[in-house]
Amino acid sequence: MRKKFVIIIFGGLGDLARSKLYPVLFNLYKKSQLLNCSRIIGTGRRPNVGREEFIQILKDSVGNDDRDFLSLFEFVRIDLDKAEEYSFLKESLVRFKEEEFIFYLATPPFTFESIITNLGNFLKEFSNEKKIVIEKPFGYDLESAKRLNIITKRFFREEEIYRIDHFLGKETVQNIFGLRFSNIIFEGIWNRNFIDHIQISALEDVGVEGRLGYYDRIGALRDMVQNHLMQILTLIAMEPPCCISEGAIRGEKVKVLKSIRDIKYEDVPLNTVRGQYEGYLKDEKISLSHTETYAAVKLYVDNLRWDGVPFYLRTGKKLKKKETSAIIVFKKIPGLFSKLLDCTPQEDIIGFKIAPENKIILSFQLRPLGGSILSCPIPTSMEWTGPNMEAYETLFVDIIEGDRTLFIREDEIERSWEIVQPIIDFWKDDPKIPIYPPGSLGPKEAEDFIRKDGRVWRYLSQNS
Ligand code: BG6
């Protein structure tokens, strides 16, 4: 029989809990996946919130007032920086003797060290089994990530730690693995002999939307590149694991990160671009900020499979439209058509569209219908479309069931920070930041950045 558990959400009044975690918990409840859940405790420090207000927040967040679901919840007011206030949580937890505790840190990275320390200290009095889920970014640079690993391991065993990156719960992201390793026709061409370059993008039309307190200290590189985009890169570049096990899959991902060529501090301008959308300061009522809301980075994976193939990672806010994608751009076909017929060959591509829809698109060339056999080929495509699923839901089930395959390992997190650290340092020392208009494709510098390599940014959506 499955273990009973209690979920404790730090940041229970925050944006993440309200927009993602509560709706996901409601879905799991409807699917009878919370039958063993004895309690869900939300914590927050807002003085004007009591049980009634908390229940209202829950109702608004899930769009339902199911009494049984709401009765699972309890609110505990704690100022997470004050060690003495953790006793309020202790009072709530002490009645659960058998249950496993699942602590979920849905708070900004600069709060993690103090929460984990305070939590760890009071947990010494409990013998319950426990898990801790830590949101991204795990730390805010290499040093803080290392420190956070040390502190977390002081109180939790590695098997109890779930460093979450919700992109790994996305259907199409998981299908990168699925498509590559289940089909000989793709795996055979998945290398530097056939692939020209790879683009991994998370473009958003929304701005900072009231998250300035978090975002202005973090910026696009730490918010998206170090974690979400780097994770997609590992799934595209990894070797097949020896076996379907947590250790084997995570091990292969770490090998990719270790093979990424370090960007030297002085080479940062050659390999990156950043920008800030116009109005970022005005909208958010702050006077000066050098925080990037757009970041593009070029990386190389120095191994036998990927030697010389650039991986372009880019993300930005307030852009023309939302598109999250991974695009594999193949080399142009040599020979007949281009040389004899004077046609300009196009590249074939495999596009993983991660948002707003789940699609895998294969673009290739065919002669035009009804044209001569020697006509210049024109681009055409085939696509698979899947349903939209909530990434956090899959990951929550994994946490409950204790499957850490899709969570980030200690060495994985540190290596991904090591890769971006020179960029963090350089950008800090050189605060000049290009400004781009909201609703555009990003800073002009980003167009020049890829054009100088003889390439262009690709989009899977029409009219981008
Ligand atoms: C989060 C970032 O991790 O991912 C946000 O903090 C970003 O800034 C979000 O908007 C994008 O995720 P999704 O799933 O909405 O594409």
CSV table of C-alpha atoms and ligand atoms in Angstrom, one decimal:
chain,number,residue,atom,x,y,z
A,1,MET,CA,0.0,0.0,0.0
A,2,ARG,CA,1.2,3.5,-0.9
A,3,LYS,CA,2.5,5.7,1.9
A,4,LYS,CA,0.4,8.5,3.3
A,5,PHE,CA,1.8,12.0,2.8
A,6,VAL,CA,1.5,15.7,3.7
A,7,ILE,CA,2.4,18.4,1.2
A,8,ILE,CA,3.8,21.6,2.6
A,9,ILE,CA,4.1,24.5,0.1
A,10,PHE,CA,6.4,27.4,1.0
A,11,GLY,CA,5.3,30.4,-1.0
A,12,GLY,CA,1.7,29.2,-0.7
A,13,LEU,CA,0.4,32.7,-1.6
A,14,GLY,CA,2.8,33.2,-4.4
A,15,ASP,CA,2.4,33.3,-8.2
A,16,LEU,CA,3.7,29.8,-8.8
A,17,ALA,CA,1.5,28.2,-6.2
A,18,ARG,CA,-1.6,30.0,-7.4
A,19,SER,CA,-1.1,29.7,-11.2
A,20,LYS,CA,0.4,26.2,-11.3
A,21,LEU,CA,0.6,24.1,-8.1
A,22,TYR,CA,-3.0,24.4,-6.8
A,23,PRO,CA,-4.6,23.8,-10.2
A,24,VAL,CA,-2.3,20.7,-10.6
A,25,LEU,CA,-3.2,19.5,-7.2
A,26,PHE,CA,-6.9,19.9,-8.1
A,27,ASN,CA,-6.4,17.8,-11.2
A,28,LEU,CA,-4.6,15.1,-9.2
A,29,TYR,CA,-7.4,15.1,-6.7
A,30,LYS,CA,-10.0,14.7,-9.5
A,31,LYS,CA,-8.0,11.7,-10.8
A,32,SER,CA,-8.0,10.2,-7.3
A,33,GLN,CA,-4.2,10.6,-7.1
A,34,LEU,CA,-4.4,12.4,-3.7
A,35,LEU,CA,-6.2,9.6,-1.9
A,36,ASN,CA,-3.2,9.1,0.3
A,37,CYS,CA,-2.7,12.8,0.9
A,38,SER,CA,-3.6,13.6,4.5
A,39,ARG,CA,-3.1,17.4,4.3
A,40,ILE,CA,-1.8,20.2,2.1
A,41,ILE,CA,-0.3,23.1,4.1
A,42,GLY,CA,0.3,26.4,2.4
A,43,THR,CA,2.5,28.9,4.1
A,44,GLY,CA,2.8,32.6,3.6
A,45,ARG,CA,3.6,35.7,5.5
A,46,ARG,CA,0.9,38.2,4.5
A,47,PRO,CA,-0.6,39.5,7.8
A,48,ASN,CA,-4.1,39.9,6.4
A,49,VAL,CA,-4.5,36.3,5.2
A,50,GLY,CA,-6.2,33.8,7.4
A,51,ARG,CA,-8.0,30.5,6.6
A,52,GLU,CA,-10.9,32.2,5.0
A,53,GLU,CA,-8.8,34.4,2.7
A,54,PHE,CA,-6.6,31.4,1.9
A,55,ILE,CA,-9.6,29.3,0.8
A,56,GLN,CA,-10.7,32.1,-1.4
A,57,ILE,CA,-7.3,32.2,-3.0
A,58,LEU,CA,-7.6,28.5,-3.6
A,59,LYS,CA,-11.1,28.7,-5.1
A,60,ASP,CA,-9.9,31.5,-7.5
A,61,SER,CA,-6.9,29.6,-8.4
A,62,VAL,CA,-8.6,26.3,-9.3
A,63,GLY,CA,-11.9,27.8,-10.4
A,64,ASN,CA,-13.9,25.5,-8.2
A,65,ASP,CA,-15.2,25.2,-4.7
A,66,ASP,CA,-15.2,21.5,-4.2
A,67,ARG,CA,-15.6,21.1,-0.4
A,68,ASP,CA,-13.7,17.9,-0.1
A,69,PHE,CA,-10.7,19.3,-2.0
A,70,LEU,CA,-10.7,22.5,0.0
A,71,SER,CA,-10.9,20.7,3.2
A,72,LEU,CA,-7.5,19.1,2.5
A,73,PHE,CA,-5.9,22.5,2.9
A,74,GLU,CA,-4.6,24.4,5.9
A,75,PHE,CA,-2.8,27.8,6.0
A,76,VAL,CA,0.1,28.5,8.3
A,77,ARG,CA,1.4,32.0,8.6
A,78,ILE,CA,5.2,32.1,8.8
A,79,ASP,CA,7.8,34.7,8.0
A,80,LEU,CA,10.3,32.3,6.5
A,81,ASP,CA,13.3,34.4,7.6
A,82,LYS,CA,12.4,34.1,11.2
A,83,ALA,CA,13.6,30.8,12.7
A,84,GLU,CA,11.2,31.1,15.7
A,85,GLU,CA,8.2,31.2,13.4
A,86,TYR,CA,8.8,27.7,12.1
A,87,SER,CA,7.3,26.4,15.4
A,88,PHE,CA,3.9,27.3,13.9
A,89,LEU,CA,4.6,24.7,11.2
A,90,LYS,CA,5.9,22.3,13.7
A,91,GLU,CA,2.6,22.5,15.6
A,92,SER,CA,0.7,21.6,12.4
A,93,LEU,CA,3.0,18.7,11.5
A,94,VAL,CA,3.4,17.0,14.9
A,95,ARG,CA,0.0,15.2,14.6
A,96,PHE,CA,1.2,13.3,11.4
A,97,LYS,CA,3.1,10.4,12.8
A,98,GLU,CA,3.2,8.0,9.8
A,99,GLU,CA,3.1,10.4,6.9
A,100,GLU,CA,5.9,11.3,4.6
A,101,PHE,CA,6.5,15.1,4.4
A,102,ILE,CA,6.8,16.6,0.9
A,103,PHE,CA,8.2,20.1,1.3
A,104,TYR,CA,7.9,22.3,-1.8
A,105,LEU,CA,9.9,25.5,-2.0
A,106,ALA,CA,7.9,27.6,-4.4
A,107,THR,CA,9.8,30.7,-3.4
A,108,PRO,CA,12.6,32.8,-5.0
A,109,PRO,CA,16.2,31.4,-5.0
A,110,PHE,CA,17.5,33.9,-2.5
A,111,THR,CA,15.2,32.4,0.2
A,112,PHE,CA,16.3,28.8,-0.2
A,113,GLU,CA,19.3,28.7,2.1
A,114,SER,CA,17.4,30.2,5.0
A,115,ILE,CA,14.3,28.1,4.5
A,116,ILE,CA,16.3,24.8,4.2
A,117,THR,CA,18.4,25.6,7.3
A,118,ASN,CA,15.4,26.5,9.4
A,119,LEU,CA,13.4,23.6,8.2
A,120,GLY,CA,16.3,21.2,8.6
A,121,ASN,CA,16.8,22.2,12.2
A,122,PHE,CA,13.3,21.7,13.3
A,123,LEU,CA,13.0,18.4,11.3
A,124,LYS,CA,15.6,16.9,13.6
A,125,GLU,CA,12.8,16.3,16.0
A,126,PHE,CA,10.8,14.3,13.5
A,127,SER,CA,11.4,10.8,12.3
A,128,ASN,CA,9.0,11.0,9.3
A,129,GLU,CA,10.2,10.2,5.9
A,130,LYS,CA,10.7,13.3,3.8
A,131,LYS,CA,11.3,14.8,0.4
A,132,ILE,CA,12.2,18.4,-0.5
A,133,VAL,CA,11.3,19.9,-3.9
A,134,ILE,CA,13.4,23.0,-4.8
A,135,GLU,CA,12.3,25.2,-7.6
A,136,LYS,CA,14.6,26.7,-10.3
A,137,PRO,CA,16.8,28.6,-10.4
A,138,PHE,CA,18.6,26.5,-7.9
A,139,GLY,CA,20.8,29.3,-6.6
A,140,TYR,CA,21.7,32.4,-8.5
A,141,ASP,CA,25.3,31.6,-9.5
A,142,LEU,CA,27.8,28.9,-9.3
A,143,GLU,CA,28.9,29.7,-5.8
A,144,SER,CA,25.4,30.0,-4.3
A,145,ALA,CA,24.4,26.8,-6.1
A,146,LYS,CA,27.3,24.9,-4.6
A,147,ARG,CA,26.6,26.4,-1.1
A,148,LEU,CA,22.9,25.5,-1.5
A,149,ASN,CA,23.9,21.9,-2.4
A,150,ILE,CA,26.0,21.7,0.7
A,151,ILE,CA,23.3,23.1,3.0
A,152,THR,CA,20.6,20.9,1.5
A,153,LYS,CA,22.7,17.8,1.9
A,154,ARG,CA,23.3,18.7,5.5
A,155,PHE,CA,19.7,18.0,6.2
A,156,PHE,CA,18.5,15.8,3.3
A,157,ARG,CA,19.9,12.8,1.6
A,158,GLU,CA,20.4,13.2,-2.2
A,159,GLU,CA,17.5,10.6,-2.7
A,160,GLU,CA,15.2,13.0,-0.9
A,161,ILE,CA,16.1,16.0,-3.0
A,162,TYR,CA,14.0,17.0,-6.1
A,163,ARG,CA,15.5,19.9,-8.0
A,164,ILE,CA,12.6,20.7,-10.3
A,165,ASP,CA,12.7,22.1,-13.8
A,166,HIS,CA,9.1,22.1,-15.1
A,167,PHE,CA,10.2,22.1,-18.8
A,168,LEU,CA,11.2,18.4,-18.3
A,169,GLY,CA,7.6,17.7,-17.5
A,170,LYS,CA,6.5,19.0,-20.9
A,171,GLU,CA,5.2,16.5,-23.3
A,172,THR,CA,7.2,17.6,-26.4
A,173,VAL,CA,10.4,18.0,-24.4
A,174,GLN,CA,10.1,14.4,-23.3
A,175,ASN,CA,9.3,13.5,-26.9
A,176,ILE,CA,12.8,14.6,-27.9
A,177,PHE,CA,14.0,11.6,-26.0
A,178,GLY,CA,11.1,9.5,-27.3
A,179,LEU,CA,11.6,10.4,-31.0
A,180,ARG,CA,15.4,10.1,-30.9
A,181,PHE,CA,15.7,6.7,-29.2
A,182,SER,CA,12.6,5.0,-30.7
A,183,ASN,CA,13.3,5.6,-34.4
A,184,ILE,CA,16.3,4.4,-36.4
A,185,ILE,CA,15.5,6.9,-39.2
A,186,PHE,CA,16.2,9.9,-36.9
A,187,GLU,CA,18.9,8.5,-34.7
A,188,GLY,CA,21.0,7.6,-37.7
A,189,ILE,CA,21.3,11.2,-38.8
A,190,TRP,CA,21.5,12.8,-35.4
A,191,ASN,CA,25.1,14.0,-35.6
A,192,ARG,CA,27.5,16.5,-37.0
A,193,ASN,CA,27.6,14.7,-40.4
A,194,PHE,CA,24.0,15.7,-41.1
A,195,ILE,CA,23.1,18.5,-38.8
A,196,ASP,CA,24.2,22.1,-39.4
A,197,HIS,CA,23.0,23.7,-36.2
A,198,ILE,CA,20.4,23.6,-33.5
A,199,GLN,CA,18.2,26.4,-32.2
A,200,ILE,CA,16.5,26.2,-28.8
A,201,SER,CA,14.1,29.1,-28.1
A,202,ALA,CA,11.7,30.2,-25.4
A,203,LEU,CA,10.1,33.4,-26.7
A,204,GLU,CA,7.4,35.0,-24.7
A,205,ASP,CA,4.9,37.8,-25.5
A,206,VAL,CA,4.3,38.6,-21.8
A,207,GLY,CA,6.5,40.9,-19.8
A,208,VAL,CA,7.6,40.6,-16.2
A,209,GLU,CA,3.9,40.8,-15.1
A,210,GLY,CA,4.2,41.8,-11.5
A,211,ARG,CA,7.2,39.5,-10.8
A,212,LEU,CA,9.7,42.3,-10.7
A,213,GLY,CA,11.0,41.6,-7.2
A,214,TYR,CA,12.1,38.2,-8.4
A,215,TYR,CA,12.9,39.0,-12.0
A,216,ASP,CA,15.0,42.1,-11.6
A,217,ARG,CA,17.5,40.1,-9.5
A,218,ILE,CA,17.5,37.2,-11.8
A,219,GLY,CA,17.2,38.1,-15.5
A,220,ALA,CA,16.6,36.0,-18.5
A,221,LEU,CA,19.9,34.1,-18.4
A,222,ARG,CA,19.3,32.7,-14.9
A,223,ASP,CA,15.5,32.5,-15.3
A,224,MET,CA,15.5,30.4,-18.5
A,225,VAL,CA,18.9,29.7,-20.1
A,226,GLN,CA,20.8,28.1,-17.2
A,227,ASN,CA,17.9,25.7,-16.5
A,228,HIS,CA,15.1,25.2,-19.1
A,229,LEU,CA,17.1,25.7,-22.3
A,230,MET,CA,20.1,23.9,-21.1
A,231,GLN,CA,17.9,20.9,-20.1
A,232,ILE,CA,16.5,20.8,-23.6
A,233,LEU,CA,20.0,20.9,-25.0
A,234,THR,CA,21.0,17.9,-22.9
A,235,LEU,CA,18.1,15.8,-24.3
A,236,ILE,CA,19.0,16.7,-27.8
A,237,ALA,CA,22.7,16.0,-27.4
A,238,MET,CA,22.8,13.1,-25.0
A,239,GLU,CA,23.9,9.6,-26.0
A,240,PRO,CA,21.4,6.7,-25.5
A,241,PRO,CA,21.5,5.6,-21.9
A,242,CYS,CA,22.7,2.0,-21.2
A,243,CYS,CA,19.4,1.2,-19.5
A,244,ILE,CA,16.2,2.8,-18.5
A,245,SER,CA,17.2,3.9,-15.1
A,246,GLU,CA,17.3,7.2,-13.3
A,247,GLY,CA,21.0,7.0,-12.9
A,248,ALA,CA,21.7,6.1,-16.5
A,249,ILE,CA,19.6,8.9,-18.0
A,250,ARG,CA,20.8,11.6,-15.6
A,251,GLY,CA,24.4,10.4,-16.1
A,252,GLU,CA,24.2,10.8,-19.9
A,253,LYS,CA,22.8,14.3,-19.5
A,254,VAL,CA,25.6,15.3,-17.2
A,255,LYS,CA,28.1,14.0,-19.8
A,256,VAL,CA,26.7,16.5,-22.3
A,257,LEU,CA,27.1,19.4,-19.9
A,258,LYS,CA,30.6,18.3,-19.2
A,259,SER,CA,31.4,18.3,-22.9
A,260,ILE,CA,30.1,21.9,-23.4
A,261,ARG,CA,33.0,24.1,-24.3
A,262,ASP,CA,33.6,26.8,-21.7
A,263,ILE,CA,33.1,30.3,-22.8
A,264,LYS,CA,36.0,32.4,-21.7
A,265,TYR,CA,35.2,35.7,-20.0
A,266,GLU,CA,36.8,37.8,-22.8
A,267,ASP,CA,34.8,35.8,-25.4
A,268,VAL,CA,31.4,36.5,-23.9
A,269,PRO,CA,30.5,39.3,-26.3
A,270,LEU,CA,31.3,37.0,-29.3
A,271,ASN,CA,29.1,34.3,-28.0
A,272,THR,CA,26.1,36.0,-26.4
A,273,VAL,CA,23.6,38.8,-26.9
A,274,ARG,CA,21.3,40.4,-24.4
A,275,GLY,CA,18.6,43.1,-24.4
A,276,GLN,CA,16.0,44.7,-22.3
A,277,TYR,CA,12.5,45.6,-23.6
A,278,GLU,CA,11.7,49.2,-23.8
A,279,GLY,CA,9.3,50.1,-21.0
A,280,TYR,CA,10.7,47.5,-18.6
A,281,LEU,CA,11.6,50.3,-16.2
A,282,LYS,CA,8.6,52.5,-16.8
A,283,ASP,CA,6.0,49.7,-16.4
A,284,GLU,CA,7.6,48.5,-13.3
A,285,LYS,CA,8.2,51.9,-11.7
A,286,ILE,CA,11.9,51.4,-11.0
A,287,SER,CA,14.5,53.9,-11.9
A,288,LEU,CA,17.4,52.0,-13.3
A,289,SER,CA,18.1,48.3,-14.1
A,290,HIS,CA,20.6,46.5,-16.3
A,291,THR,CA,18.7,43.2,-16.0
A,292,GLU,CA,18.3,41.4,-19.3
A,293,THR,CA,14.9,40.4,-20.5
A,294,TYR,CA,16.4,38.8,-23.6
A,295,ALA,CA,19.4,36.5,-23.8
A,296,ALA,CA,21.0,34.5,-26.6
A,297,VAL,CA,24.0,32.2,-26.2
A,298,LYS,CA,25.9,30.1,-28.6
A,299,LEU,CA,27.4,26.9,-27.2
A,300,TYR,CA,29.4,24.0,-28.6
A,301,VAL,CA,29.3,20.4,-27.4
A,302,ASP,CA,32.9,19.2,-27.9
A,303,ASN,CA,32.4,15.5,-28.5
A,304,LEU,CA,32.5,13.1,-31.4
A,305,ARG,CA,28.9,13.5,-32.2
A,306,TRP,CA,28.6,17.2,-32.1
A,307,ASP,CA,32.0,18.6,-33.0
A,308,GLY,CA,31.5,22.0,-34.8
A,309,VAL,CA,27.7,22.1,-34.5
A,310,PRO,CA,26.6,25.3,-32.8
A,311,PHE,CA,23.6,25.2,-30.4
A,312,TYR,CA,21.9,28.6,-30.2
A,313,LEU,CA,19.9,29.2,-27.1
A,314,ARG,CA,17.7,32.2,-26.8
A,315,THR,CA,14.9,33.6,-24.7
A,316,GLY,CA,13.1,36.8,-24.3
A,317,LYS,CA,10.1,38.6,-22.8
A,318,LYS,CA,7.6,41.0,-24.6
A,319,LEU,CA,8.4,39.6,-28.0
A,320,LYS,CA,6.1,39.3,-30.9
A,321,LYS,CA,4.5,36.0,-29.9
A,322,LYS,CA,5.0,33.0,-27.7
A,323,GLU,CA,7.0,30.2,-29.1
A,324,THR,CA,9.0,27.6,-27.3
A,325,SER,CA,10.8,25.3,-29.6
A,326,ALA,CA,13.8,23.2,-30.4
A,327,ILE,CA,14.7,23.2,-34.1
A,328,ILE,CA,17.2,20.8,-35.7
A,329,VAL,CA,18.5,22.4,-38.9
A,330,PHE,CA,20.1,19.9,-41.3
A,331,LYS,CA,22.8,20.6,-43.8
A,332,LYS,CA,21.7,21.5,-47.3
A,333,ILE,CA,21.7,18.7,-49.8
A,334,PRO,CA,24.8,18.8,-52.0
A,335,GLY,CA,24.7,18.0,-55.8
A,336,LEU,CA,22.0,17.6,-58.4
A,337,PHE,CA,19.4,20.2,-57.7
A,338,SER,CA,21.6,23.0,-56.7
A,339,LYS,CA,24.3,22.5,-59.2
A,340,LEU,CA,22.5,21.2,-62.3
A,341,LEU,CA,19.2,23.0,-62.0
A,342,ASP,CA,20.4,26.1,-60.4
A,343,CYS,CA,18.0,25.8,-57.5
A,344,THR,CA,18.7,27.2,-54.1
A,345,PRO,CA,18.4,24.2,-51.8
A,346,GLN,CA,16.6,24.7,-48.5
A,347,GLU,CA,17.5,22.9,-45.2
A,348,ASP,CA,15.4,20.1,-43.9
A,349,ILE,CA,14.3,20.6,-40.3
A,350,ILE,CA,12.9,18.7,-37.4
A,351,GLY,CA,11.0,21.1,-35.2
A,352,PHE,CA,9.8,20.3,-31.7
A,353,LYS,CA,7.2,22.9,-30.9
A,354,ILE,CA,6.8,22.9,-27.1
A,355,ALA,CA,4.5,25.9,-26.8
A,356,PRO,CA,1.9,27.2,-27.4
A,357,GLU,CA,1.1,23.8,-29.0
A,358,ASN,CA,2.7,20.4,-28.8
A,359,LYS,CA,3.9,19.5,-32.2
A,360,ILE,CA,6.7,17.8,-34.0
A,361,ILE,CA,7.2,19.1,-37.5
A,362,LEU,CA,9.3,17.6,-40.2
A,363,SER,CA,10.0,20.1,-43.0
A,364,PHE,CA,11.5,18.8,-46.2
A,365,GLN,CA,11.5,19.5,-50.0
A,366,LEU,CA,9.4,18.1,-52.8
A,367,ARG,CA,9.1,19.0,-56.4
A,368,PRO,CA,6.0,21.1,-57.0
A,369,LEU,CA,2.8,19.2,-57.8
A,370,GLY,CA,2.3,18.8,-61.5
A,371,GLY,CA,5.7,20.4,-62.2
A,372,SER,CA,8.4,18.7,-64.3
A,373,ILE,CA,10.6,16.0,-62.6
A,374,LEU,CA,13.4,18.5,-62.8
A,375,SER,CA,11.6,21.4,-61.1
A,376,CYS,CA,13.2,23.1,-58.2
A,377,PRO,CA,11.9,21.5,-55.1
A,378,ILE,CA,9.7,23.5,-52.7
A,379,PRO,CA,9.4,23.2,-48.9
A,380,THR,CA,6.6,21.0,-47.5
A,381,SER,CA,6.0,19.5,-44.1
A,382,MET,CA,4.4,16.7,-42.1
A,383,GLU,CA,3.5,17.1,-38.5
A,384,TRP,CA,2.3,15.4,-35.3
A,385,THR,CA,0.1,17.2,-32.8
A,386,GLY,CA,-0.4,16.2,-29.2
A,387,PRO,CA,-2.7,17.4,-26.5
A,388,ASN,CA,-1.6,20.2,-24.2
A,389,MET,CA,-0.8,18.8,-20.8
A,390,GLU,CA,0.3,20.6,-17.6
A,391,ALA,CA,4.0,19.9,-17.1
A,392,TYR,CA,3.8,20.2,-13.3
A,393,GLU,CA,1.2,17.5,-13.1
A,394,THR,CA,3.6,14.8,-14.4
A,395,LEU,CA,6.3,16.0,-12.2
A,396,PHE,CA,4.1,16.0,-9.1
A,397,VAL,CA,3.2,12.4,-9.7
A,398,ASP,CA,6.9,11.6,-10.0
A,399,ILE,CA,7.6,13.3,-6.7
A,400,ILE,CA,4.8,11.4,-5.0
A,401,GLU,CA,6.0,8.2,-6.4
A,402,GLY,CA,9.6,8.9,-5.8
A,403,ASP,CA,10.9,8.8,-9.4
A,404,ARG,CA,13.7,11.3,-9.8
A,405,THR,CA,14.6,10.7,-13.5
A,406,LEU,CA,13.2,14.1,-14.5
A,407,PHE,CA,14.8,16.0,-11.7
A,408,ILE,CA,18.2,17.6,-11.7
A,409,ARG,CA,21.2,16.0,-10.1
A,410,GLU,CA,23.7,17.8,-7.8
A,411,ASP,CA,26.6,17.7,-10.3
A,412,GLU,CA,24.2,18.6,-13.2
A,413,ILE,CA,23.1,21.8,-11.5
A,414,GLU,CA,26.7,22.9,-10.7
A,415,ARG,CA,28.0,22.2,-14.2
A,416,SER,CA,25.2,24.2,-15.8
A,417,TRP,CA,26.0,27.2,-13.5
A,418,GLU,CA,29.7,26.8,-14.4
A,419,ILE,CA,28.8,27.2,-18.1
A,420,VAL,CA,26.9,30.4,-17.6
A,421,GLN,CA,29.1,31.9,-14.9
A,422,PRO,CA,31.5,33.8,-17.2
A,423,ILE,CA,28.4,35.4,-18.9
A,424,ILE,CA,27.0,36.4,-15.5
A,425,ASP,CA,30.4,38.0,-14.6
A,426,PHE,CA,30.9,39.8,-17.9
A,427,TRP,CA,27.4,41.2,-18.0
A,428,LYS,CA,27.8,42.4,-14.4
A,429,ASP,CA,31.0,44.2,-15.3
A,430,ASP,CA,29.6,45.7,-18.5
A,431,PRO,CA,26.2,47.0,-17.9
A,432,LYS,CA,25.6,48.5,-21.4
A,433,ILE,CA,22.4,46.7,-22.5
A,434,PRO,CA,20.6,47.1,-25.9
A,435,ILE,CA,17.0,48.1,-25.7
A,436,TYR,CA,14.4,46.4,-28.0
A,437,PRO,CA,10.8,47.4,-28.7
A,438,PRO,CA,8.0,45.4,-27.1
A,439,GLY,CA,6.3,43.2,-29.7
A,440,SER,CA,9.4,42.8,-31.8
A,441,LEU,CA,11.7,39.8,-32.5
A,442,GLY,CA,14.2,41.0,-29.9
A,443,PRO,CA,17.3,43.3,-30.1
A,444,LYS,CA,18.8,44.0,-33.5
A,445,GLU,CA,22.1,42.7,-32.1
A,446,ALA,CA,20.5,39.3,-31.9
A,447,GLU,CA,19.8,39.3,-35.7
A,448,ASP,CA,23.4,40.3,-36.4
A,449,PHE,CA,24.7,37.7,-33.9
A,450,ILE,CA,23.3,34.8,-35.9
A,451,ARG,CA,23.6,36.4,-39.3
A,452,LYS,CA,27.4,36.7,-38.9
A,453,ASP,CA,27.5,32.9,-38.8
A,454,GLY,CA,25.6,32.8,-42.1
A,455,ARG,CA,22.3,31.7,-40.4
A,456,VAL,CA,18.9,33.1,-39.4
A,457,TRP,CA,16.6,32.6,-36.5
A,458,ARG,CA,14.0,30.0,-37.2
A,459,TYR,CA,10.3,30.0,-36.1
A,460,LEU,CA,7.8,27.2,-36.2
A,461,SER,CA,4.8,29.4,-36.0
A,462,GLN,CA,3.4,31.0,-39.1
A,463,ASN,CA,3.9,34.8,-39.5
A,464,SER,CA,6.7,35.1,-37.1
B,1,BG6,C1,9.4,30.1,-15.6
B,1,BG6,C2,10.0,31.4,-15.7
B,1,BG6,O1,10.3,29.1,-15.1
B,1,BG6,O2,9.0,29.7,-16.9
B,1,BG6,C3,9.1,32.4,-16.3
B,1,BG6,O3,10.4,31.8,-14.4
B,1,BG6,C4,8.6,32.0,-17.6
B,1,BG6,O4,9.7,33.7,-16.4
B,1,BG6,C5,8.1,30.5,-17.5
B,1,BG6,O5,7.6,32.8,-18.0
B,1,BG6,C6,7.7,30.0,-18.9
B,1,BG6,O6,7.2,28.7,-18.7
B,1,BG6,P1,6.0,28.2,-19.6
B,1,BG6,O7,5.8,26.8,-19.1
B,1,BG6,O8,4.8,29.1,-19.3
B,1,BG6,O9,6.4,28.3,-21.0
